Amino acid sequence: MLFIAFLLCIWEISVRLAEIPHWLLPAPSRIFKEATQSYDTFFPHVMATIQLALLGLTIGVLCGLSVAILLHRFVFIRELLYPILIMSQNIPVLVLAPLLIIWFGFGLLPKLIIICLVCFFPIVIATMDGFRQTPAELKHYFQMIGASKSQLFWKLEWPYAYPAIFSGVKIAATYSVMGAVIAEWLGAKKGIGVYMTLSQSSFRTDRVFVAIFAIILLSLLLFYLIRLLEQLFVKGRGADVTYSKH
Amino acid sequence: MLHIQNIDKSFDSLQVIQGLSFEVQDGEFVAIIGPSGSGKSTLFQLIGGVTSLDEGAILLDGEAIQQQRGVIGYMPQQPCLLPWRTILDNVILVEELRHKPNMELAKEWLDKVGLSAFQQAYPHELSGGMQQRVSFIRAIVSNKPILCLDEPFSALDEFTRLEMQAWLVSTWETYRKSVLFVTHSIEEALFLADRVIVLTKRPATVKAEIEVPFARPRTEDIRHSATFTALKQQLFTYLKEEAYAD
Ligand SMILES: Nc1ncnc2c1ncn2[C@@H]1O[C@H](COP(=O)(O)OP(=O)(O)OP(=O)(O)O)[C@@H](O)[C@H]1O
Ligand SMILES: [Mg+2]
């Protein structure tokens, strides 16, 4: 925190000393002033982005978890889909965006698909890793006490993967805000992304910065929200600690 | 009564068990010692139905139980407690796989062994010895006709180990169910068991069997008796023969 304050100070001082024009790089004080002044017009945009990001994240997490479970539990599905999944990870989502708009128009659906796609991979990969990390001795123990395959999964591998799942969701949460903003660039009525494009075309660099800071804050907020959920769900160890192997 | 009848087991070309036969009477405590890698854990996997027999039969009260899981009680070398479950929820795990668990019985046993204050604690809050007690209680509460214990104390430090042996003797003497106990320690076998079975090195079969004559309830004193020393010497000779045989 202190370091961030320090950086802001340097920024402020160098902008003033070098007399950089404010449409090129506004000083933090100017950005802050703009933020408070245009709060009323800006706030609805922020709310729109939050809604979009949360909805997309939720759907992305649910899809990611379902796919991870399917891939983990059914070997033939895994052999079929996993290579495709890894390959498709290399396609930047941005490239797909124009296509999605051609196919689905400017409504909510293509935007949700973009966010979903962005959130999907970190969840699938982290979840599958979590399943695979279940110690062999625990799996052996479950077999010895006569657990069925589905009991082995739901009572052992699934809860064992919680910490891994949550680290995936944390990454996905930050991505979801970015995904939402990108989706809004491509066409929307409201949202931080829209606000950014408008400000940019009228050279209101201060407003662009307001939007950037809003995005950073939102990402952080979502991150801590997920951390909170993690602390509620992951029992027996502090958050951020994977279960130790004996 | 558990009846091991002339069983064979090999993994690919590696013959691990050959013509092994013995039995455990109701209410009898039988210890098995044998060289490392002789197939003791494999024997438990066969009894537990986790791996399949090549030849022979395993009968429990006259009924063949090979390939049948969840018939025996099992306690492994590591406590294998689930870190996200409270102690109480860990104790009822095995029962939970089959039917509604008997909470009262679980609490009663935790109480009996002085762990009632830890019912709602998580495994990482307990010492290694305490975790092994919980693991043993879990096997008892699962309420199976025979308990199979695979080197349950070998991961503990020497002092805790002696403490746990004394604890197990007194706990078992009030409980008196059939126990099959694998160990590497001659003294442990003599102190705990009614009968000690010595296995040959791989492929395992019965090398010798000795009755342990000490009356119950047993106390630490027997460790210093002449009989104890003599039996210890005898078992040591058997094991040494196996170690240098070829
Ligand atoms: N699934 C398996 N596939 C192939 N070989 C195996 C398998 N399980 C065990 N073995 C081999 O069988 C032999 C006996 O193993 P086992 O674990 O039963 O020995 P053990 O008597 O329990 O040894 P220790 O005293 O070290 O615990 C070992 O040589 C081991 O490598
Ligand atoms: Mg073993």
Coordinates of C-alpha atoms and ligand atoms in Angstrom, one line a residue:
Chain A
M1 CA 0.0 0.0 0.0
L2 CA 2.7 2.4 1.0
F3 CA 4.6 1.5 -2.1
I4 CA 1.6 2.3 -4.3
A5 CA 1.2 5.7 -2.5
F6 CA 4.9 6.3 -3.2
L7 CA 4.5 5.6 -6.9
L8 CA 1.5 7.8 -7.1
C9 CA 3.5 10.7 -5.5
I10 CA 6.3 10.2 -8.1
W11 CA 3.8 10.2 -10.9
E12 CA 2.2 13.4 -9.5
I13 CA 5.5 15.2 -9.1
S14 CA 7.0 14.2 -12.5
V15 CA 3.8 15.2 -14.4
R16 CA 3.9 18.7 -12.7
L17 CA 7.7 19.2 -13.1
A18 CA 7.8 18.1 -16.8
E19 CA 4.5 20.0 -17.5
I20 CA 3.1 17.1 -19.5
P21 CA -0.2 18.1 -21.1
H22 CA -3.1 16.5 -19.3
W23 CA -4.6 14.9 -22.3
L24 CA -1.4 12.9 -22.6
L25 CA -0.9 11.9 -19.0
P26 CA -3.1 13.5 -16.3
A27 CA -1.8 13.7 -12.8
P28 CA -3.3 11.4 -10.1
S29 CA -4.9 14.4 -8.4
R30 CA -6.7 15.3 -11.6
I31 CA -7.9 11.7 -12.1
F32 CA -9.2 11.6 -8.6
K33 CA -11.0 15.0 -9.1
E34 CA -12.6 13.6 -12.3
A35 CA -13.6 10.4 -10.5
T36 CA -15.5 12.3 -7.8
Q37 CA -17.1 14.8 -10.3
S38 CA -18.4 12.3 -12.8
Y39 CA -19.3 9.7 -10.2
D40 CA -23.0 9.9 -11.0
T41 CA -22.6 9.3 -14.7
F42 CA -19.8 6.7 -14.2
F43 CA -21.4 4.6 -11.5
P44 CA -24.1 3.0 -13.7
H45 CA -21.4 1.9 -16.0
V46 CA -19.5 0.2 -13.2
M47 CA -22.7 -1.6 -12.0
A48 CA -23.3 -2.9 -15.5
T49 CA -19.8 -4.3 -15.7
I50 CA -20.0 -5.9 -12.3
Q51 CA -23.2 -7.6 -13.3
L52 CA -21.8 -8.8 -16.5
A53 CA -18.6 -10.0 -15.0
L54 CA -20.3 -11.8 -12.1
L55 CA -22.8 -13.5 -14.4
G56 CA -20.1 -14.6 -16.8
L57 CA -17.8 -15.7 -14.0
T58 CA -20.6 -17.8 -12.4
I59 CA -21.5 -19.5 -15.7
G60 CA -17.8 -20.0 -16.5
V61 CA -17.1 -21.6 -13.1
L62 CA -20.0 -23.9 -13.5
C63 CA -19.0 -24.9 -17.0
G64 CA -15.4 -25.3 -16.0
L65 CA -16.2 -27.5 -13.0
S66 CA -18.6 -29.7 -14.9
V67 CA -16.1 -30.2 -17.7
A68 CA -13.3 -30.9 -15.2
I69 CA -15.5 -33.5 -13.5
L70 CA -16.4 -35.2 -16.8
L71 CA -12.8 -35.2 -18.0
H72 CA -11.6 -36.6 -14.7
R73 CA -14.2 -39.3 -14.3
F74 CA -14.5 -40.6 -17.8
V75 CA -11.3 -41.7 -19.4
F76 CA -12.6 -41.9 -22.9
I77 CA -13.9 -38.3 -22.7
R78 CA -10.6 -37.2 -21.4
E79 CA -8.6 -38.8 -24.2
L80 CA -11.0 -37.3 -26.7
L81 CA -11.2 -33.8 -25.4
Y82 CA -8.2 -32.9 -23.3
P83 CA -5.8 -32.4 -26.3
I84 CA -8.4 -30.3 -28.1
L85 CA -8.8 -28.3 -24.9
I86 CA -5.1 -27.6 -24.5
M87 CA -4.8 -26.7 -28.2
S88 CA -7.7 -24.3 -28.1
Q89 CA -6.2 -22.6 -25.1
N90 CA -3.7 -21.0 -27.5
I91 CA -6.5 -19.2 -29.4
P92 CA -6.7 -15.6 -28.1
V93 CA -10.3 -15.0 -27.1
L94 CA -10.2 -11.5 -28.6
V95 CA -9.8 -13.1 -32.1
L96 CA -13.1 -14.9 -31.6
A97 CA -15.0 -11.8 -30.5
P98 CA -15.9 -10.5 -33.9
L99 CA -17.1 -13.9 -34.9
L100 CA -19.3 -14.3 -31.8
I101 CA -20.9 -10.9 -32.7
I102 CA -21.6 -12.0 -36.2
W103 CA -23.2 -15.2 -34.9
F104 CA -25.0 -13.9 -31.9
G105 CA -25.5 -10.2 -32.4
F106 CA -24.8 -7.5 -29.9
G107 CA -26.9 -8.9 -27.1
L108 CA -25.9 -10.4 -23.7
L109 CA -25.1 -13.9 -25.1
P110 CA -21.9 -13.2 -27.1
K111 CA -20.5 -11.1 -24.1
L112 CA -21.3 -14.0 -21.7
I113 CA -19.6 -16.4 -24.0
I114 CA -16.5 -14.3 -24.1
I115 CA -16.2 -14.1 -20.3
C116 CA -17.0 -17.8 -20.0
L117 CA -14.2 -18.6 -22.4
V118 CA -11.8 -16.5 -20.5
C119 CA -12.7 -18.0 -17.1
F120 CA -13.0 -21.5 -18.3
F121 CA -9.4 -22.7 -18.7
P122 CA -8.0 -21.7 -15.3
I123 CA -10.9 -23.5 -13.7
V124 CA -10.6 -26.7 -15.7
I125 CA -6.9 -26.9 -15.3
A126 CA -6.8 -26.1 -11.6
T127 CA -9.6 -28.4 -10.8
M128 CA -8.2 -31.4 -12.7
D129 CA -4.8 -30.8 -11.0
G130 CA -6.6 -30.8 -7.7
F131 CA -8.2 -34.1 -8.4
R132 CA -5.0 -35.6 -9.5
Q133 CA -3.1 -34.4 -6.5
T134 CA -5.1 -36.6 -4.2
P135 CA -2.5 -38.7 -2.3
A136 CA -2.3 -42.3 -3.4
E137 CA -2.4 -43.5 0.2
L138 CA -5.8 -41.9 0.7
K139 CA -7.2 -43.4 -2.4
H140 CA -5.9 -46.8 -1.4
Y141 CA -7.4 -46.3 2.0
F142 CA -10.8 -45.6 0.4
Q143 CA -10.6 -48.7 -1.6
M144 CA -9.7 -50.8 1.4
I145 CA -12.7 -49.6 3.3
G146 CA -15.0 -50.5 0.4
A147 CA -15.8 -47.1 -1.1
S148 CA -17.5 -47.1 -4.4
K149 CA -16.1 -45.2 -7.4
S150 CA -18.5 -42.3 -6.9
Q151 CA -17.9 -42.3 -3.1
L152 CA -14.2 -42.1 -3.8
F153 CA -14.8 -39.1 -6.0
W154 CA -17.4 -37.2 -3.9
K155 CA -16.0 -37.9 -0.5
L156 CA -12.3 -37.8 -1.3
E157 CA -11.2 -36.3 -4.6
W158 CA -13.8 -33.5 -4.8
P159 CA -13.3 -32.0 -1.3
Y160 CA -9.5 -32.6 -1.7
A161 CA -9.5 -30.3 -4.7
Y162 CA -11.2 -27.4 -3.0
P163 CA -8.1 -25.3 -2.4
A164 CA -7.0 -25.9 -6.0
I165 CA -10.4 -25.0 -7.3
F166 CA -10.4 -21.8 -5.4
S167 CA -7.0 -20.8 -6.7
G168 CA -8.4 -21.4 -10.2
V169 CA -11.5 -19.3 -9.4
K170 CA -9.4 -16.5 -8.1
I171 CA -7.5 -16.3 -11.4
A172 CA -10.8 -16.6 -13.3
A173 CA -12.4 -13.8 -11.2
T174 CA -9.7 -11.3 -12.3
Y175 CA -10.0 -12.5 -15.9
S176 CA -13.7 -12.1 -15.8
V177 CA -13.5 -8.3 -15.3
M178 CA -11.1 -8.0 -18.2
G179 CA -13.3 -10.2 -20.3
A180 CA -16.3 -8.1 -19.5
V181 CA -14.5 -4.8 -20.5
I182 CA -13.3 -6.4 -23.7
A183 CA -16.8 -7.6 -24.5
E184 CA -18.2 -4.1 -23.9
W185 CA -15.6 -2.6 -26.3
L186 CA -17.2 -4.6 -29.0
G187 CA -20.6 -3.0 -28.5
A188 CA -22.8 -2.3 -25.6
K189 CA -24.9 0.5 -24.2
K190 CA -23.4 0.6 -20.8
G191 CA -20.3 -0.6 -19.0
I192 CA -16.8 0.5 -18.1
G193 CA -15.7 -0.6 -21.6
V194 CA -18.2 1.7 -23.2
Y195 CA -17.2 4.5 -21.0
M196 CA -13.6 3.9 -22.0
T197 CA -14.2 4.0 -25.7
L198 CA -16.3 7.2 -25.4
S199 CA -13.7 8.9 -23.3
Q200 CA -10.9 7.8 -25.6
S201 CA -12.6 9.2 -28.7
S202 CA -13.1 12.6 -27.0
F203 CA -9.5 12.6 -25.7
R204 CA -10.7 12.6 -22.1
T205 CA -7.5 10.8 -20.9
D206 CA -8.4 11.5 -17.3
R207 CA -11.7 9.5 -17.7
V208 CA -9.8 6.7 -19.4
F209 CA -7.7 6.5 -16.2
V210 CA -10.7 6.6 -14.0
A211 CA -12.0 3.6 -15.9
I212 CA -8.6 1.8 -15.6
F213 CA -8.5 2.3 -11.8
A214 CA -12.1 1.1 -11.6
I215 CA -11.1 -2.1 -13.4
I216 CA -8.2 -2.7 -11.1
L217 CA -10.3 -2.1 -8.0
L218 CA -13.1 -4.3 -9.3
S219 CA -10.6 -7.2 -10.0
L220 CA -9.2 -6.8 -6.5
L221 CA -12.7 -6.7 -5.0
L222 CA -13.7 -9.9 -6.7
F223 CA -10.4 -11.6 -5.7
Y224 CA -11.0 -10.8 -2.1
L225 CA -14.6 -11.9 -2.4
I226 CA -13.4 -15.3 -3.6
R227 CA -10.9 -15.5 -0.8
L228 CA -13.7 -14.9 1.7
L229 CA -15.7 -17.8 0.1
E230 CA -12.6 -19.9 0.3
Q231 CA -12.2 -19.3 4.0
L232 CA -15.8 -20.4 4.5
F233 CA -15.5 -23.5 2.4
V234 CA -12.0 -24.8 2.9
K235 CA -12.0 -26.3 6.4
G236 CA -9.2 -27.8 8.5
R237 CA -6.5 -25.6 7.2
G238 CA -6.0 -21.9 6.7
A239 CA -6.9 -20.5 3.3
D240 CA -4.2 -20.6 0.6
V241 CA -2.6 -23.8 2.0
T242 CA -3.0 -27.0 0.1
Y243 CA -3.4 -30.0 2.3
S244 CA -0.1 -31.4 3.4
K245 CA 0.8 -34.9 2.5
H246 CA 1.9 -36.9 5.4
Chain B
M1 CA -12.9 -66.7 12.0
L2 CA -10.6 -65.6 9.2
H3 CA -9.2 -68.5 7.1
I4 CA -6.4 -67.9 4.6
Q5 CA -6.3 -71.0 2.4
N6 CA -3.3 -71.8 0.3
I7 CA -3.2 -68.5 -1.6
D8 CA -1.0 -67.5 -4.5
K9 CA -0.4 -64.0 -5.8
S10 CA 1.9 -62.6 -8.4
F11 CA 2.3 -59.3 -10.2
D12 CA 3.2 -60.0 -13.7
S13 CA 6.3 -62.3 -13.4
L14 CA 6.9 -61.4 -9.7
Q15 CA 5.6 -64.1 -7.4
V16 CA 4.8 -62.3 -4.1
I17 CA 2.8 -64.9 -2.2
Q18 CA 3.0 -68.6 -2.6
G19 CA 0.9 -71.2 -0.8
L20 CA 0.2 -69.1 2.2
S21 CA -2.2 -70.5 4.8
F22 CA -3.1 -69.5 8.3
E23 CA -6.1 -68.5 10.4
V24 CA -7.2 -66.0 12.9
Q25 CA -9.7 -67.2 15.6
D26 CA -12.5 -65.1 16.9
G27 CA -11.2 -62.7 19.5
E28 CA -7.6 -63.6 18.7
F29 CA -4.7 -61.1 18.2
V30 CA -2.3 -62.3 15.5
A31 CA 0.8 -60.5 14.5
I32 CA 2.6 -61.1 11.3
I33 CA 6.3 -60.2 10.8
G34 CA 8.4 -60.8 7.8
P35 CA 11.2 -59.3 5.7
S36 CA 10.6 -56.0 3.9
G37 CA 8.9 -56.5 0.6
S38 CA 7.8 -60.0 1.4
G39 CA 4.2 -59.3 0.5
K40 CA 2.5 -58.3 3.8
S41 CA 0.7 -55.3 2.4
T42 CA -0.3 -57.3 -0.6
L43 CA -1.8 -59.9 1.7
F44 CA -4.0 -57.1 3.2
Q45 CA -5.0 -55.9 -0.2
L46 CA -6.1 -59.5 -1.0
I47 CA -8.1 -59.8 2.2
G48 CA -9.6 -56.3 1.6
G49 CA -10.6 -57.3 -2.0
V50 CA -8.6 -54.6 -3.6
T51 CA -6.5 -57.0 -5.6
S52 CA -7.5 -60.3 -6.9
L53 CA -6.1 -63.7 -5.9
D54 CA -4.5 -66.1 -8.3
E55 CA -5.1 -69.3 -6.4
G56 CA -6.6 -70.3 -3.0
A57 CA -9.4 -68.8 -1.0
I58 CA -10.0 -66.3 1.8
L59 CA -12.9 -67.2 4.1
L60 CA -14.5 -65.1 6.8
D61 CA -16.8 -67.2 9.0
G62 CA -16.9 -69.7 6.2
E63 CA -17.8 -67.3 3.5
A64 CA -15.5 -66.4 0.6
I65 CA -14.6 -62.7 0.8
Q66 CA -12.0 -62.4 -2.0
Q67 CA -13.0 -59.6 -4.4
Q68 CA -15.4 -58.3 -1.8
R69 CA -14.6 -54.8 -0.4
G70 CA -15.6 -53.2 2.8
V71 CA -15.9 -56.5 4.7
I72 CA -12.9 -56.0 7.0
G73 CA -11.8 -53.1 9.2
Y74 CA -8.6 -51.5 8.1
M75 CA -6.0 -49.3 9.7
P76 CA -3.0 -48.2 7.5
Q77 CA 0.5 -47.0 8.4
Q78 CA -0.5 -43.3 7.9
P79 CA -3.5 -42.1 9.8
C80 CA -5.3 -41.2 6.6
L81 CA -7.6 -38.8 8.2
L82 CA -9.4 -36.3 5.9
P83 CA -8.1 -32.9 6.8
W84 CA -11.4 -31.1 6.1
R85 CA -13.4 -33.3 8.4
T86 CA -13.6 -32.9 12.1
I87 CA -12.3 -35.7 14.3
L88 CA -15.9 -36.9 14.9
D89 CA -16.7 -36.8 11.2
N90 CA -13.6 -38.7 10.4
V91 CA -14.4 -41.5 12.9
I92 CA -17.8 -42.1 11.2
L93 CA -16.4 -42.1 7.7
V94 CA -16.4 -45.9 7.1
E95 CA -19.9 -46.3 8.4
E96 CA -21.1 -43.4 6.4
L97 CA -20.3 -45.3 3.2
R98 CA -22.9 -47.9 4.0
H99 CA -25.6 -46.5 6.2
K100 CA -26.5 -43.8 8.7
P101 CA -23.6 -43.6 11.1
N102 CA -24.0 -44.2 14.8
M103 CA -22.8 -40.9 16.3
E104 CA -23.3 -42.0 19.9
L105 CA -21.0 -45.0 19.5
A106 CA -18.3 -42.8 17.9
K107 CA -18.5 -40.2 20.7
E108 CA -18.5 -43.0 23.2
W109 CA -15.2 -44.4 21.8
L110 CA -13.6 -41.0 21.6
D111 CA -14.6 -40.5 25.2
K112 CA -13.1 -43.9 26.2
V113 CA -9.7 -43.0 24.7
G114 CA -9.7 -39.5 26.2
L115 CA -10.2 -37.6 22.9
S116 CA -13.7 -36.3 23.6
A117 CA -12.4 -32.7 23.8
F118 CA -11.2 -33.0 20.2
Q119 CA -14.5 -34.1 18.6
Q120 CA -14.8 -30.9 16.7
A121 CA -11.1 -30.3 16.2
Y122 CA -9.5 -30.9 12.8
P123 CA -6.7 -33.5 12.3
H124 CA -3.9 -31.1 11.9
E125 CA -4.5 -29.9 15.5
L126 CA -3.6 -33.4 16.8
S127 CA -0.2 -35.0 17.4
G128 CA 0.8 -38.0 15.3
G129 CA 0.0 -40.5 18.2
M130 CA -3.5 -38.9 18.7
Q131 CA -4.2 -39.1 15.0
Q132 CA -3.4 -42.8 15.0
R133 CA -5.7 -43.3 18.0
V134 CA -8.5 -41.7 16.0
S135 CA -7.6 -43.9 13.0
F136 CA -7.9 -47.0 15.3
I137 CA -11.2 -45.8 16.7
R138 CA -12.5 -45.3 13.2
A139 CA -11.6 -48.9 12.4
I140 CA -13.4 -50.2 15.6
V141 CA -16.5 -48.1 15.0
S142 CA -16.8 -49.4 11.5
N143 CA -17.9 -52.6 13.3
K144 CA -16.4 -55.3 11.1
P145 CA -15.7 -58.9 12.3
I146 CA -11.9 -58.5 11.9
L147 CA -9.4 -55.6 12.0
C148 CA -6.4 -55.5 9.8
L149 CA -3.6 -53.2 10.9
D150 CA -0.7 -52.6 8.6
E151 CA 2.3 -51.3 10.6
P152 CA 0.1 -48.7 12.3
F153 CA 2.9 -47.4 14.6
S154 CA 5.9 -47.5 12.4
A155 CA 5.8 -43.9 11.4
L156 CA 5.8 -42.7 15.0
D157 CA 8.8 -41.8 17.1
E158 CA 10.1 -44.5 19.5
F159 CA 8.6 -43.0 22.7
T160 CA 5.1 -42.4 21.1
R161 CA 5.3 -45.9 19.7
L162 CA 5.8 -47.5 23.1
E163 CA 3.0 -45.4 24.5
M164 CA 0.7 -46.5 21.7
Q165 CA 1.5 -50.1 22.2
A166 CA 0.5 -49.9 25.8
W167 CA -2.6 -48.0 24.8
L168 CA -3.5 -50.5 22.1
V169 CA -3.1 -53.5 24.5
S170 CA -5.4 -52.0 27.1
T171 CA -7.9 -50.8 24.5
W172 CA -8.0 -54.1 22.7
E173 CA -8.3 -56.1 26.0
T174 CA -11.6 -54.5 26.7
Y175 CA -12.7 -54.9 23.1
R176 CA -11.5 -58.3 22.1
K177 CA -12.2 -58.6 18.4
S178 CA -10.1 -60.5 16.0
V179 CA -7.0 -58.5 14.9
L180 CA -4.4 -59.2 12.2
F181 CA -1.4 -56.9 12.9
V182 CA 1.5 -56.5 10.6
T183 CA 4.7 -55.1 12.1
H184 CA 8.4 -54.9 11.6
S185 CA 9.1 -54.9 15.3
I186 CA 9.7 -58.2 17.0
E187 CA 9.1 -56.6 20.4
E188 CA 5.8 -55.0 19.3
A189 CA 4.6 -58.4 18.0
L190 CA 5.4 -60.2 21.3
F191 CA 4.0 -57.5 23.5
L192 CA 0.7 -57.2 21.6
A193 CA -0.2 -60.6 20.1
D194 CA -1.5 -64.0 21.2
R195 CA 0.3 -65.6 18.3
V196 CA 3.1 -64.5 16.0
I197 CA 3.4 -65.6 12.4
V198 CA 6.8 -65.3 10.7
L199 CA 6.7 -65.0 6.9
T200 CA 9.5 -66.0 4.6
K201 CA 11.0 -63.6 2.2
R202 CA 9.3 -63.2 -1.2
P203 CA 7.4 -65.3 -2.3
A204 CA 5.8 -65.3 1.2
T205 CA 4.7 -68.3 3.0
V206 CA 4.5 -69.2 6.7
K207 CA 8.0 -69.9 8.0
A208 CA 7.1 -70.3 11.7
E209 CA 4.4 -69.7 14.2
I210 CA 4.8 -69.1 17.9
E211 CA 2.3 -68.9 20.7
V212 CA 2.9 -65.9 23.0
P213 CA 2.2 -67.3 26.5
F214 CA 1.7 -64.1 28.5
A215 CA -1.6 -63.7 30.4
R216 CA -3.9 -60.7 29.9
P217 CA -4.2 -58.0 30.9
R218 CA -0.6 -57.4 30.0
T219 CA 1.7 -54.9 31.5
E220 CA 5.1 -53.4 30.7
D221 CA 6.7 -55.9 33.0
I222 CA 6.5 -58.7 30.6
R223 CA 9.1 -56.9 28.4
H224 CA 11.7 -57.7 31.0
S225 CA 10.8 -61.3 31.6
A226 CA 13.1 -64.2 30.6
T227 CA 10.4 -65.7 28.4
F228 CA 10.1 -62.5 26.4
T229 CA 13.9 -62.4 25.8
A230 CA 13.9 -66.0 24.7
L231 CA 11.0 -65.6 22.3
K232 CA 12.6 -62.4 21.0
Q233 CA 15.8 -64.3 20.3
Q234 CA 14.0 -67.1 18.6
L235 CA 12.1 -64.7 16.3
F236 CA 15.2 -62.8 15.6
T237 CA 16.9 -66.0 14.5
Y238 CA 14.0 -66.8 12.1
L239 CA 14.2 -63.3 10.5
K240 CA 18.0 -63.5 10.2
E241 CA 17.7 -66.8 8.4
E242 CA 15.3 -65.3 5.9
A243 CA 17.5 -62.2 5.4
Y244 CA 20.6 -64.3 4.6
A245 CA 18.8 -67.2 2.9
D246 CA 19.5 -67.8 -0.8
Ligands
LIG1 N1 0.5 -53.3 -7.7 C1 1.7 -53.9 -7.8 N2 2.3 -54.1 -9.0 C2 3.5 -54.7 -9.0 N3 4.2 -55.1 -8.0 C3 3.7 -54.9 -6.8 C4 2.4 -54.3 -6.6 N4 2.2 -54.1 -5.2 C5 3.3 -54.7 -4.6 N5 4.2 -55.1 -5.5 C6 5.5 -55.8 -5.2 O1 5.2 -56.8 -4.4 C7 6.2 -57.0 -3.4 C8 5.6 -57.1 -2.0 O2 5.1 -55.8 -1.7 P1 4.3 -55.5 -0.3 O3 4.0 -54.0 -0.2 O4 3.2 -56.4 -0.1 O5 5.5 -55.8 0.8 P2 5.5 -55.6 2.3 O6 5.8 -56.9 2.9 O7 4.2 -54.9 2.8 O8 6.7 -54.7 2.5 P3 7.0 -53.7 3.7 O9 7.4 -54.5 4.8 O10 8.1 -52.9 3.1 O11 5.8 -52.9 3.9 C9 7.2 -55.8 -3.6 O12 8.3 -56.3 -4.2 C10 6.4 -54.9 -4.4 O13 7.3 -54.2 -5.3
MG2 MG 3.8 -53.0 3.7

